Short mmCIF file of C-alpha atoms in Angstrom, two decimals:
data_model
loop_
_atom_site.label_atom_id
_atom_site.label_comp_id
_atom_site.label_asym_id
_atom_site.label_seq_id
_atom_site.Cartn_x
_atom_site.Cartn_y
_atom_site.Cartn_z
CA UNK A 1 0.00 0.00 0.00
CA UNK A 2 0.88 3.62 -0.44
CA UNK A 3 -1.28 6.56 0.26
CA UNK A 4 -0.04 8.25 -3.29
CA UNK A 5 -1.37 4.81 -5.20
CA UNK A 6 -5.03 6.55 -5.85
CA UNK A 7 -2.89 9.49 -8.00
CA UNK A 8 -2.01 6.78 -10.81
CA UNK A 9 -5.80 5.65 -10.99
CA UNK A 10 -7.98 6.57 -13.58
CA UNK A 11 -5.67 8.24 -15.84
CA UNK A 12 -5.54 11.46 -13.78
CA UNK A 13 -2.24 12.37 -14.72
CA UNK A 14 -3.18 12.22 -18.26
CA UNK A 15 -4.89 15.23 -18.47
CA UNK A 16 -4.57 18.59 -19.68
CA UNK A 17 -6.95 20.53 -17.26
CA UNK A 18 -5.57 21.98 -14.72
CA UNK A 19 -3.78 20.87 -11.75
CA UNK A 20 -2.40 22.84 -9.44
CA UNK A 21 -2.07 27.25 -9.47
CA UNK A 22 0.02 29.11 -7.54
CA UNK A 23 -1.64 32.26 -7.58
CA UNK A 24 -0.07 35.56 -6.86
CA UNK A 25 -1.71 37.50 -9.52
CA UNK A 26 -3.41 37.20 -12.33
CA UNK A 27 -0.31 36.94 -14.08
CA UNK A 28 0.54 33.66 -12.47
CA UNK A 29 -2.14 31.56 -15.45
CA UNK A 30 0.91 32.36 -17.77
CA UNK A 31 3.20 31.45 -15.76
CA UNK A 32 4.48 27.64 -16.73
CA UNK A 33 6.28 27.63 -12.97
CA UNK A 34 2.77 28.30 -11.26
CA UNK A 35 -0.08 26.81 -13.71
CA UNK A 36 0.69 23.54 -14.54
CA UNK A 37 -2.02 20.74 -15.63
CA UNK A 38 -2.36 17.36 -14.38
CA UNK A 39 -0.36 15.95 -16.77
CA UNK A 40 2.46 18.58 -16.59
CA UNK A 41 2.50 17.61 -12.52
CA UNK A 42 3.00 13.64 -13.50
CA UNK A 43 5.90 14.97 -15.60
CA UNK A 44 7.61 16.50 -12.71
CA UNK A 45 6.79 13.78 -10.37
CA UNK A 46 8.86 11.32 -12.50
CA UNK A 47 11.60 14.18 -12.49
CA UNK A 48 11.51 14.43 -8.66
CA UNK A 49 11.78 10.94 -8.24
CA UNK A 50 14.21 9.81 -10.88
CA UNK A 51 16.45 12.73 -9.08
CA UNK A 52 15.34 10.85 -5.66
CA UNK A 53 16.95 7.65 -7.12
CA UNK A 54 20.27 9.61 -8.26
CA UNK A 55 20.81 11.29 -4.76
CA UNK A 56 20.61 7.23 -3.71
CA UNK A 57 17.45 8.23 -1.10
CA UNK A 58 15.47 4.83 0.48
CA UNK A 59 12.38 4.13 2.45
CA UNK A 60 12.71 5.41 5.45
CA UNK A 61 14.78 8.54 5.06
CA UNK A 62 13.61 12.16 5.52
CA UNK A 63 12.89 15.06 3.96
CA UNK A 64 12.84 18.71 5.69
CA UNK A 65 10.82 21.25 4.06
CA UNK A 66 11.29 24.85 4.56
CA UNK A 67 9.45 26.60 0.96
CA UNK A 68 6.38 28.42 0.14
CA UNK A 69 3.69 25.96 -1.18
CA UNK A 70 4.57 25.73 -5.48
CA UNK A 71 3.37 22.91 -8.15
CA UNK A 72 7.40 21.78 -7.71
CA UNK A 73 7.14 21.42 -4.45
CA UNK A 74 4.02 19.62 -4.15
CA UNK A 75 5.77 17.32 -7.00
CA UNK A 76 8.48 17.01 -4.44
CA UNK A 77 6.38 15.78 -1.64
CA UNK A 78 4.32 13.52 -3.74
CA UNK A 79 7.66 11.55 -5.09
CA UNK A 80 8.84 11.10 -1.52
CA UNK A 81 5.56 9.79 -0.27
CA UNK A 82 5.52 7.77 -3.14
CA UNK A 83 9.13 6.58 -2.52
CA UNK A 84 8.15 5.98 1.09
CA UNK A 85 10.21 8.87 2.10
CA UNK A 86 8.82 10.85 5.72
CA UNK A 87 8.02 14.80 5.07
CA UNK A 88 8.90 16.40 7.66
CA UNK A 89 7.12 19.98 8.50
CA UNK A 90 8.36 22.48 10.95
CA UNK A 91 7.06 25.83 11.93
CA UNK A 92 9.78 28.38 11.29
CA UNK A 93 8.53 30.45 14.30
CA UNK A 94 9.27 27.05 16.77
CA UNK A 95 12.32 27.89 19.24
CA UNK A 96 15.48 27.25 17.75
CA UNK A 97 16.41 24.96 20.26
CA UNK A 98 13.23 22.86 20.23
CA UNK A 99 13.78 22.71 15.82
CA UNK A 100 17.73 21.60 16.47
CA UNK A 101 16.19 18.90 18.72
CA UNK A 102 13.82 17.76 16.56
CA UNK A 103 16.12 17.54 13.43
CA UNK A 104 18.93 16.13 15.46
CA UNK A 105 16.05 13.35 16.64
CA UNK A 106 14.74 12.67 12.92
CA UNK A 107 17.98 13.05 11.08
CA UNK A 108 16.68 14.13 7.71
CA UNK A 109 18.52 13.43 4.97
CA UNK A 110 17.20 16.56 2.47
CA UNK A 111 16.60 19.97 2.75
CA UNK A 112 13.85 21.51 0.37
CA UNK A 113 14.55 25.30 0.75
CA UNK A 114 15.42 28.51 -1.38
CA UNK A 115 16.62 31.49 -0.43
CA UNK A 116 14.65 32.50 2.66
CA UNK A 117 15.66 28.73 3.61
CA UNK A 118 19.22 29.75 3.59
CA UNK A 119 18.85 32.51 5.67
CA UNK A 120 16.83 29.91 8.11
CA UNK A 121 19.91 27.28 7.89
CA UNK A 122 22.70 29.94 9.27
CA UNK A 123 20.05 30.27 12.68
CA UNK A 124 20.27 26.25 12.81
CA UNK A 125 23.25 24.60 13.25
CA UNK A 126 21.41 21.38 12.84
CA UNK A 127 20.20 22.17 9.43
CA UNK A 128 23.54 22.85 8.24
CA UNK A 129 24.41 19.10 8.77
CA UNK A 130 22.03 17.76 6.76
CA UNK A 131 23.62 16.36 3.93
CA UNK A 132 21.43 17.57 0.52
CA UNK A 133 19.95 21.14 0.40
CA UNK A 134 18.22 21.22 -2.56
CA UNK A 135 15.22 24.04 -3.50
CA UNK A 136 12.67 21.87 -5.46
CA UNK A 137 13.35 23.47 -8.80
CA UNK A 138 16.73 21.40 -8.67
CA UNK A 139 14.83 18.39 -8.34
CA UNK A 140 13.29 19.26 -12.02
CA UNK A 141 15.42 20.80 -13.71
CA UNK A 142 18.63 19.66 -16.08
CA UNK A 143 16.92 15.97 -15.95
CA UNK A 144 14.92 13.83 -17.82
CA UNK A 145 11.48 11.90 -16.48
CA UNK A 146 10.75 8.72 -15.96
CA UNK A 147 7.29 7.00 -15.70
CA UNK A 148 6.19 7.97 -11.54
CA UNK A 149 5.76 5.22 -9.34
CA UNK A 150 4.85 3.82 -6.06
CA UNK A 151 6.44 1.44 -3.86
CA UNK A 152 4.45 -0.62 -1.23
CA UNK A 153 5.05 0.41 2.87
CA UNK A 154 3.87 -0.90 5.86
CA UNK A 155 0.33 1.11 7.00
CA UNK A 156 2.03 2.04 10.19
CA UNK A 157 4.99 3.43 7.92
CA UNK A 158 4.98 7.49 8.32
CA UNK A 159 4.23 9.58 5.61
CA UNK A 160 3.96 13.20 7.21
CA UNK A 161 5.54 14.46 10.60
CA UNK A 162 4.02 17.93 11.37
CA UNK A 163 5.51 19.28 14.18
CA UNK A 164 3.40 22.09 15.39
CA UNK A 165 3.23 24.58 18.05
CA UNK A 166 -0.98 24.49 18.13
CA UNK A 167 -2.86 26.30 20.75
CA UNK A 168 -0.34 26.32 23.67
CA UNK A 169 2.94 24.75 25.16
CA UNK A 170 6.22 22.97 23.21
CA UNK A 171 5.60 21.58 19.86
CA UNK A 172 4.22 18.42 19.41
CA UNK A 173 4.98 15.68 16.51
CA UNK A 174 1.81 14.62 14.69
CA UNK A 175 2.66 11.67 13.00
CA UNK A 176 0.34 10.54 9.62
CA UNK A 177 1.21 7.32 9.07
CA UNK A 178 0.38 5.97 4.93
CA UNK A 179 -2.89 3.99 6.90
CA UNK A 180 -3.81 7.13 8.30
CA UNK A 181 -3.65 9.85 5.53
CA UNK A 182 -5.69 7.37 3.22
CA UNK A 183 -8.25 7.20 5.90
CA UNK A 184 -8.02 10.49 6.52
CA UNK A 185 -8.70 11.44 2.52
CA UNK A 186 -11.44 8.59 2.64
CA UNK A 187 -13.29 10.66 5.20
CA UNK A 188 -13.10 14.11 4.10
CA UNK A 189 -13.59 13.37 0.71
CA UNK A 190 -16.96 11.68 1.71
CA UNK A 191 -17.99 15.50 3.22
CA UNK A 192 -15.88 17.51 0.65
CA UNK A 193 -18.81 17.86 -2.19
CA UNK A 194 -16.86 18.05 -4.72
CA UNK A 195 -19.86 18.55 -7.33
CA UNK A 196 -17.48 19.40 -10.32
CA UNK A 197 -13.76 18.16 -10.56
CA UNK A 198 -13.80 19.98 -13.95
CA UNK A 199 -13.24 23.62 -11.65
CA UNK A 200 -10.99 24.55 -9.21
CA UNK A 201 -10.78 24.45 -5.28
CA UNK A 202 -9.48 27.77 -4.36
CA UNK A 203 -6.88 26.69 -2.06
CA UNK A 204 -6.24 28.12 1.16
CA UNK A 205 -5.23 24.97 3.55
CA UNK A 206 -2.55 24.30 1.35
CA UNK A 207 -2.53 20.28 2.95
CA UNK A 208 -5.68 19.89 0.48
CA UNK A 209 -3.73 20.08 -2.45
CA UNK A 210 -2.48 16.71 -2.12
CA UNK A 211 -6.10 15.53 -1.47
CA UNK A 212 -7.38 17.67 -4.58
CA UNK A 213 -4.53 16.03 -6.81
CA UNK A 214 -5.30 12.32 -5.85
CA UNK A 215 -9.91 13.13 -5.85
CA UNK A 216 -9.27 14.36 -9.55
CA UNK A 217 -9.50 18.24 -8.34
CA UNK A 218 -7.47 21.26 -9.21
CA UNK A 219 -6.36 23.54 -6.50
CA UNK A 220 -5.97 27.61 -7.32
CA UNK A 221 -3.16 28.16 -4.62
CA UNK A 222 -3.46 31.38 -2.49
CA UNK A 223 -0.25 31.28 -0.21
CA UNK A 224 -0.29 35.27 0.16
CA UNK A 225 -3.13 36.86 2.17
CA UNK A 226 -2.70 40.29 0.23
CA UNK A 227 -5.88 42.08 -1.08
CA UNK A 228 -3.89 42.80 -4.39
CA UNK A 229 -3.71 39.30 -4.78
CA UNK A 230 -7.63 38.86 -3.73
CA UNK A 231 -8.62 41.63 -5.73
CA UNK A 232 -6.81 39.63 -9.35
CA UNK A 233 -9.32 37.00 -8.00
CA UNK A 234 -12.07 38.90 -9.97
CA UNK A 235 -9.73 38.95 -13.46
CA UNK A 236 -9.73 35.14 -13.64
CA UNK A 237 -11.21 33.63 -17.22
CA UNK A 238 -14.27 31.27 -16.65
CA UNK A 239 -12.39 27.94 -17.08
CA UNK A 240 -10.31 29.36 -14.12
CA UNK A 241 -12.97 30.23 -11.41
CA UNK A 242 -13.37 28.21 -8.61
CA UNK A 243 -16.40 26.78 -7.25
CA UNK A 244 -15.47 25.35 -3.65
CA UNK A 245 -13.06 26.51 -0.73
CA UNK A 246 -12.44 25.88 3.00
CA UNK A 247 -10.93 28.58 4.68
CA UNK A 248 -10.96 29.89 8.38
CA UNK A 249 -13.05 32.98 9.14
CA UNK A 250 -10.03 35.37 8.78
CA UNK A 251 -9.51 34.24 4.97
CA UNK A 252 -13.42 34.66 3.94
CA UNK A 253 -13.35 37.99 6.04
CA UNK A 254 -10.69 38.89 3.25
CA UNK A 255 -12.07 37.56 0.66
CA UNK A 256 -15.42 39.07 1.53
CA UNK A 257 -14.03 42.31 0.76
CA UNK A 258 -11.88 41.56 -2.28
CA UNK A 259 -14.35 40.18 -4.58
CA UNK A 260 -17.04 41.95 -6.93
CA UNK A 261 -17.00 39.56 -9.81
CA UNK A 262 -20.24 37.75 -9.78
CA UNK A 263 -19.05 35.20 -11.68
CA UNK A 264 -17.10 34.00 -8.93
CA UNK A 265 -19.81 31.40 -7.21
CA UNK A 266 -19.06 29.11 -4.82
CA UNK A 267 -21.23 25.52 -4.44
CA UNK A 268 -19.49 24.75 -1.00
CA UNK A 269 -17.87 27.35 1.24
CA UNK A 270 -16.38 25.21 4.31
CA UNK A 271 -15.39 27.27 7.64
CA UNK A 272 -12.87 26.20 10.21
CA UNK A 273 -9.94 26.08 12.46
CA UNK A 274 -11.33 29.18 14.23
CA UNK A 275 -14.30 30.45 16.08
CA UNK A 276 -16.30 32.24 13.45
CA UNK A 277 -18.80 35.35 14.53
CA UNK A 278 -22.25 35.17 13.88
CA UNK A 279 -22.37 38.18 12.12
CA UNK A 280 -19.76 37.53 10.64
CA UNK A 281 -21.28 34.08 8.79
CA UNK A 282 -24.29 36.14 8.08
CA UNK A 283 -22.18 38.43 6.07
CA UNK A 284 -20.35 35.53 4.36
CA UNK A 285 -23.52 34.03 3.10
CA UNK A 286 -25.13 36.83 2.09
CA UNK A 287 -22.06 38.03 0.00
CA UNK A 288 -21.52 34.66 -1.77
CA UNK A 289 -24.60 32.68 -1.29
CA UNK A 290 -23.50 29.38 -1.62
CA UNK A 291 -25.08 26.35 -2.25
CA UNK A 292 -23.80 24.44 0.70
CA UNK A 293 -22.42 26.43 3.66
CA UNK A 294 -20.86 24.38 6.61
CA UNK A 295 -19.17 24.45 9.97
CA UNK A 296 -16.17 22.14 10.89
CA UNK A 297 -14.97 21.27 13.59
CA UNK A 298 -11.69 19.32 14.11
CA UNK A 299 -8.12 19.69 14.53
CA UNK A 300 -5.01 18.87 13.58
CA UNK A 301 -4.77 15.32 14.32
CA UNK A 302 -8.31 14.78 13.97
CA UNK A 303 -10.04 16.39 10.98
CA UNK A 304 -13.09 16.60 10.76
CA UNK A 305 -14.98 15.62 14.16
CA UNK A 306 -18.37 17.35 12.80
CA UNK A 307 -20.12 19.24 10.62
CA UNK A 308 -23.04 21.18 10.42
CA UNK A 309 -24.83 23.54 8.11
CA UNK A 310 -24.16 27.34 8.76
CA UNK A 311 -27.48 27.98 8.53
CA UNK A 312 -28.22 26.18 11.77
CA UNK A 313 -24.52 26.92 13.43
CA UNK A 314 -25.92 30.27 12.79
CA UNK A 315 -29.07 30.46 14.34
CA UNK A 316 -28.92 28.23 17.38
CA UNK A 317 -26.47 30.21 18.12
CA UNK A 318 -27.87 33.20 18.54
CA UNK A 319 -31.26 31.91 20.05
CA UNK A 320 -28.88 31.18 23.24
CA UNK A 321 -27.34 34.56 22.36
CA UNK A 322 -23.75 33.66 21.57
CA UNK A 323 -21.22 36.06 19.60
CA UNK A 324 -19.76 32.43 17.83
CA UNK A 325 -21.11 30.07 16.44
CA UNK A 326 -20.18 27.75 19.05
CA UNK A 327 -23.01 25.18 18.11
CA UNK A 328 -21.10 22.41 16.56
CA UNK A 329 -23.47 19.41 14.97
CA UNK A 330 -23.43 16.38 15.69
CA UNK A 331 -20.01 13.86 15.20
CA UNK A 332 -19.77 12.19 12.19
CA UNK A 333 -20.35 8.69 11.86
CA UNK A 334 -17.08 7.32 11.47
CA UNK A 335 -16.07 9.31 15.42
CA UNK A 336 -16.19 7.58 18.80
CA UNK A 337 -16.96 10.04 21.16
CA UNK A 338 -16.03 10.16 25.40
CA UNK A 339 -16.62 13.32 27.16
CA UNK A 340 -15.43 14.01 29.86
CA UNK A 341 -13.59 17.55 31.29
CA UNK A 342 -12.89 17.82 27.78
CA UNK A 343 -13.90 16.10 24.34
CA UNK A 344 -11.84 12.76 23.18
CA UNK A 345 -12.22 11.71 19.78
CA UNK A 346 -11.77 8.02 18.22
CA UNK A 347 -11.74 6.84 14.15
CA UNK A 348 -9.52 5.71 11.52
CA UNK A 349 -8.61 8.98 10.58
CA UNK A 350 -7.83 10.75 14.28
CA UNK A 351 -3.91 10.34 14.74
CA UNK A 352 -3.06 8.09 17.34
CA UNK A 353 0.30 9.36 18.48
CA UNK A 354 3.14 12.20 18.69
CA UNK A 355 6.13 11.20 17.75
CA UNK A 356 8.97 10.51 20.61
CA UNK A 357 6.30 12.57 22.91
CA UNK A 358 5.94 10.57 26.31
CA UNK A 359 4.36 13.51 27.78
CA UNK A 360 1.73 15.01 25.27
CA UNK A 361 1.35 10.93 24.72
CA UNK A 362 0.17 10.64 28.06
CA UNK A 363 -1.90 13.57 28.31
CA UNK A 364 -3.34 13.73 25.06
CA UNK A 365 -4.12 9.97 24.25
CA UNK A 366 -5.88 6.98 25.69
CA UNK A 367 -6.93 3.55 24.80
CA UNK A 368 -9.97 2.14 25.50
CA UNK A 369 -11.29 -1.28 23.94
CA UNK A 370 -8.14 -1.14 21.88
CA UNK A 371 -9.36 1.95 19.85
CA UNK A 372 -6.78 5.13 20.73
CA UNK A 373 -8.65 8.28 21.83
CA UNK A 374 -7.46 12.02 21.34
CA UNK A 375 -7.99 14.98 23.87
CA UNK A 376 -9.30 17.35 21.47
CA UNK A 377 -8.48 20.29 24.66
CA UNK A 378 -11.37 21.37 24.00
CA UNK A 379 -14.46 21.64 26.35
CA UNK A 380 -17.75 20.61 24.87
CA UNK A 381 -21.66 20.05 26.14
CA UNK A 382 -23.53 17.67 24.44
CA UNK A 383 -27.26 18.21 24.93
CA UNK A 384 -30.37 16.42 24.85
CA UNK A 385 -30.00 15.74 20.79
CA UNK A 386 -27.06 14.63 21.09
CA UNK A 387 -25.30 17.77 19.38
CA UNK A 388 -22.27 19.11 20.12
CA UNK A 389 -21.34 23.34 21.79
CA UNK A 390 -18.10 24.55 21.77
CA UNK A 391 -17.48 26.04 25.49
CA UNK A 392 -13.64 26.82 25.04
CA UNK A 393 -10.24 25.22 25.96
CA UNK A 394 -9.35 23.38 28.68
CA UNK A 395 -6.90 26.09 30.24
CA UNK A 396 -9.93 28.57 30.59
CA UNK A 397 -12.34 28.02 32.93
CA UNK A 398 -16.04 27.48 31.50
CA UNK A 399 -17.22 30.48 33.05
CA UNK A 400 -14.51 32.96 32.10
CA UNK A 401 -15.36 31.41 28.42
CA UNK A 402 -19.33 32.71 28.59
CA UNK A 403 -18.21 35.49 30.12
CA UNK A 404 -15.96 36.35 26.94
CA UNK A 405 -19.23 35.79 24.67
CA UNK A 406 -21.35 38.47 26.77
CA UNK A 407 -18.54 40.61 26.65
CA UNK A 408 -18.17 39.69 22.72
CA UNK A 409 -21.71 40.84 22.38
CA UNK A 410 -22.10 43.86 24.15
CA UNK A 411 -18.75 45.08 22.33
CA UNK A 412 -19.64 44.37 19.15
CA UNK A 413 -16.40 42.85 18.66
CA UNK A 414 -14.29 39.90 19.93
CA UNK A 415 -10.76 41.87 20.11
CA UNK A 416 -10.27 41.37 23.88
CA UNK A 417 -9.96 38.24 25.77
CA UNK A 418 -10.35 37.42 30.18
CA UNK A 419 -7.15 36.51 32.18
CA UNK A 420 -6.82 35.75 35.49
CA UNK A 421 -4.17 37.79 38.14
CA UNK A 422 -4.77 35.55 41.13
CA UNK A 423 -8.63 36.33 41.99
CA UNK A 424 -8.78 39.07 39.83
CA UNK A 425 -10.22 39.01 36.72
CA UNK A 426 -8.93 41.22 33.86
CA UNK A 427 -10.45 41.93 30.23
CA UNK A 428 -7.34 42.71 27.95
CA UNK A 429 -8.49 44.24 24.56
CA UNK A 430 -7.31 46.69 22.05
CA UNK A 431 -10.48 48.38 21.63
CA UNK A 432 -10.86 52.11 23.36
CA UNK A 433 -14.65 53.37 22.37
CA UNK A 434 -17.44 53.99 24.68
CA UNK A 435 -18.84 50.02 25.13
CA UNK A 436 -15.24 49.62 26.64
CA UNK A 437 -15.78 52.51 28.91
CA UNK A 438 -18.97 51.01 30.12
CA UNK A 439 -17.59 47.28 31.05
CA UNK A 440 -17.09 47.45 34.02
CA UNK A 441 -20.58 49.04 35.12
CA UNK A 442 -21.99 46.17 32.91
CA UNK A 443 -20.05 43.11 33.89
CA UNK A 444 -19.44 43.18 37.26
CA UNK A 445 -17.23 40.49 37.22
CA UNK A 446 -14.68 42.49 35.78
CA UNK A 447 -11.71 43.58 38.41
CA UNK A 448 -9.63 45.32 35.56
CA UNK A 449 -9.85 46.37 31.96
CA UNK A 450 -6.36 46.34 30.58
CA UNK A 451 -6.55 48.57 26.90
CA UNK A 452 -3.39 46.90 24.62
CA UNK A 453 -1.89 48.25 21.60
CA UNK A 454 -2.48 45.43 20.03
CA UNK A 455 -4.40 41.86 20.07
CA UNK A 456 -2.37 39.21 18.45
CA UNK A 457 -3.47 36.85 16.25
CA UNK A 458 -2.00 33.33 15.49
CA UNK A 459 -0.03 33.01 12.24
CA UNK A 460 -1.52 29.69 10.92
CA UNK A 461 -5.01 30.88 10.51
CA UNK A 462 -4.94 34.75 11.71
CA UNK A 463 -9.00 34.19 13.18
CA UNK A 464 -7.26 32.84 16.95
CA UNK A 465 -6.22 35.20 19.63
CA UNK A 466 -2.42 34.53 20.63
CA UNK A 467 -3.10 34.88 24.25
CA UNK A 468 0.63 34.53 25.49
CA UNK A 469 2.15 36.51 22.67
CA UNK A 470 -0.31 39.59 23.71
CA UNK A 471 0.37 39.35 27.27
CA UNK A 472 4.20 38.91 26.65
CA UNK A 473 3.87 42.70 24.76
CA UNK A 474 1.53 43.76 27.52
CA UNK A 475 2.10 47.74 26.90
CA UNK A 476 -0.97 48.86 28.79
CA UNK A 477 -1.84 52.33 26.82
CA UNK A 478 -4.53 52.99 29.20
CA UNK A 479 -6.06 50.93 31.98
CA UNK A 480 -9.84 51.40 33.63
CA UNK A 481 -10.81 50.18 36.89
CA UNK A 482 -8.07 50.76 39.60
#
């Protein structure tokens, strides 16, 4: 088995539609290094791997990647995967010392970088050893092809190591092993609705493209949040446009604002990896008015753990007068569910280990009846139907989380978040108008309203308050309540 085996199936590398777009402006369609077709990308997988076989790389050895998301890359990873070769992700913004632990620990035998990778390698000494540092045009370039390939490995064989920092604390190793990620496709492609293969996803979880590729789906790549690059969105010819994309609520915010070609339509929006305001979805839906409009919830090692429809995240929601949509659906099928302080998820396609992690191991996972359960660190109620309400993670308590939502509410806005100073409780937010004025006579709660320069935002999906990074720049400009 080999989780890249469903690429070579019904001729899907044959084609001439197109495959995979990098797309930093409109420009990018000509562009023969950032439009290529499925066929082109089964030309430059047999480069990639007949350059794999030159450098004398085996099942088993790894890969570090350290480059913005391209068709060469993704060429890259899909010969390695298909070599039985582990991709190994890092977050540039981990500690060095955590990354030159990790690398010294997995020993990689490649790194994929250009020129902003070079810069990275003279911070790490441990990159520096590895023996080939490659960008992934050298992979493609100067060599011939040969026909692409797959060769069998084990299920439990590791495809993808993501080590990533997620909400809080030291990074953590998420391992997908070749078992998992087909599972993994298996299930999301069941909830995808993928209508049309003939159009485009528009890409902004870049880890889809791989799934696109292998369903028979193109992916227009947006790597670059910029509105000049949203904007060139509305120049794109017909067979271009695409007609699905998931996205967190940050991205569709964006993209909200970008766009006035109606041509642009979208069959499926799909919204996650962030609490997303109720307004907010309004907005989104009346703007695009799609024909399916859903809610996931999940994580990274266990994607998705349900879905619901929008519509209904939207309004039983607000009948119990939340600023989020914080009502969740029911779990899918293929979950186990055990609730206890917090959620723990079960299924084929929820990762059952961190790599080398004895710790997060032991916090995080559990097996019961032989099945491995995840802590998804997230506190949930499950009511009378059996459906599922976000009430926030497990290192806030449940009341300082409702709190935040009346606050949320009577601001207008959820820039501001509640942190505890011993028995005090203080709302830091960046907001200075008169509803921020008035908290404390409203919520009296409240021991101290701390006013911030700014609230940070995580850099994976820019829709999650960085709680520790906006109390570690805690320059109060003006504080109310002492």
């Amino acid at each position: 088995m080999n989780c890249i085996d469903i690429l070579f199936e019904q001729d899907k590398l044959l084609q001439d539609r197109p495959g995979i777009i990098y797309f930093d402006n409109i420009d990018s369609l000509k562009n023969p290094n950032k439009n290529i077709s499925f066929r082109e990308f089964g030309i430059q997988l047999g480069r990639a791997q007949k350059k794999l076989i030159e450098m004398n790389i085996q099942i088993g050895d790894a890969a570090l990647l350290f480059e913005l998301p391209s068709p060469a890359l993704f060429a890259v990873i899909t010969a390695m995967l298909a070599m039985g070769v582990k991709v190994l992700l890092v977050e540039p913004w981990l500690p060095v010392g955590e990354i030159n632990h990790i690398i010294e620990k997995i020993k990689p035998k490649i790194f994929v970088r250009k020129f902003t990778g070079r810069i990275f390698a003279f911070k790490v000494a441990s990159i520096r050893k590895i023996p080939f540092h490659l960008s992934s045009e050298d992979f493609l370039n100067g060599t011939s092809s040969i026909q692409p390939f797959s060769i069998p490995v084990e299920a439990d064989h590791i495809g993808i190591l993501t080590f990533t920092s997620g909400t809080t604390g030291r990074s953590k190793g998420v391992a997908r092993t070749h078992q998992y990620l087909i599972d993994q496709r298996n299930v999301i492609s069941k909830y995808i609705n993928y209508q049309n293969l003939n159009k485009l996803d528009l890409t902004v979880f870049t880890n889809l493209t791989l799934m696109n590729l292998a369903l028979g789906k193109g992916s227009l790549i947006i790597p670059k949040w910029k509105p000049s690059i949203l904007r060139d969105l509305n120049k794109l010819p017909t067979e271009f446009l695409p007609d699905t994309i998931a996205s967190g609520p940050y991205f569709l915010e964006l993209l909200k604002n970008c766009i006035t070609n109606n041509l642009l339509v979208f069959d499926t929006i799909k919204v996650g990896g962030a609490l997303s305001g109720v307004k907010q979805m309004e907005e989104i839906q009346k703007k695009f008015n799609p024909k399916s409009f859903y809610h996931v919830y999940g994580s990274t090692e266990a994607e998705p753990v349900a879905i619901s429809s929008m519509k209904e995240s939207i309004e039983n929601s607000r009948a119990r007068n939340f600023y989020h949509c914080l009502y969740l659906g029911k779990s899918i099928p293929e979950i186990r569910t055990l609730n206890q302080e917090t959620l723990w998820v079960a299924g084929a396609h929820v990762s059952s280990y961190y790599l080398d992690d004895l710790v997060s191991n032991e916090k995080n996972k559990k097996l019961i009846n032989g099945e491995v359960y995840h802590n998804m660190g997230d506190r949930i109620d499950i009511d009378e139907n059996s459906d599922l309400w976000y009430r926030g993670r497990d290192f806030q308590e449940g009341k300082d989380f409702i709190l935040e939502q009346n606050i949320y509410m009577h601001l207008e806005s959820s820039e501001g978040f509640i942190g505890r100073i011993g028995n005090n409780i203080h709302f830091v937010t960046s907001l200075r108008n008169e509803q921020t004025k008035r908290l404390k006579e409203t919520f009296k709660e409240i021991d101290h309203v701390n006013i911030v320069k700014e609230i940070f935002k995580d850099r994976r999906h820019m829709s999650r308050i960085d709680r520790h990074k906006t109390l570690s720049h805690f320059k109060i400009v003006k504080k109310k309540g002492h």
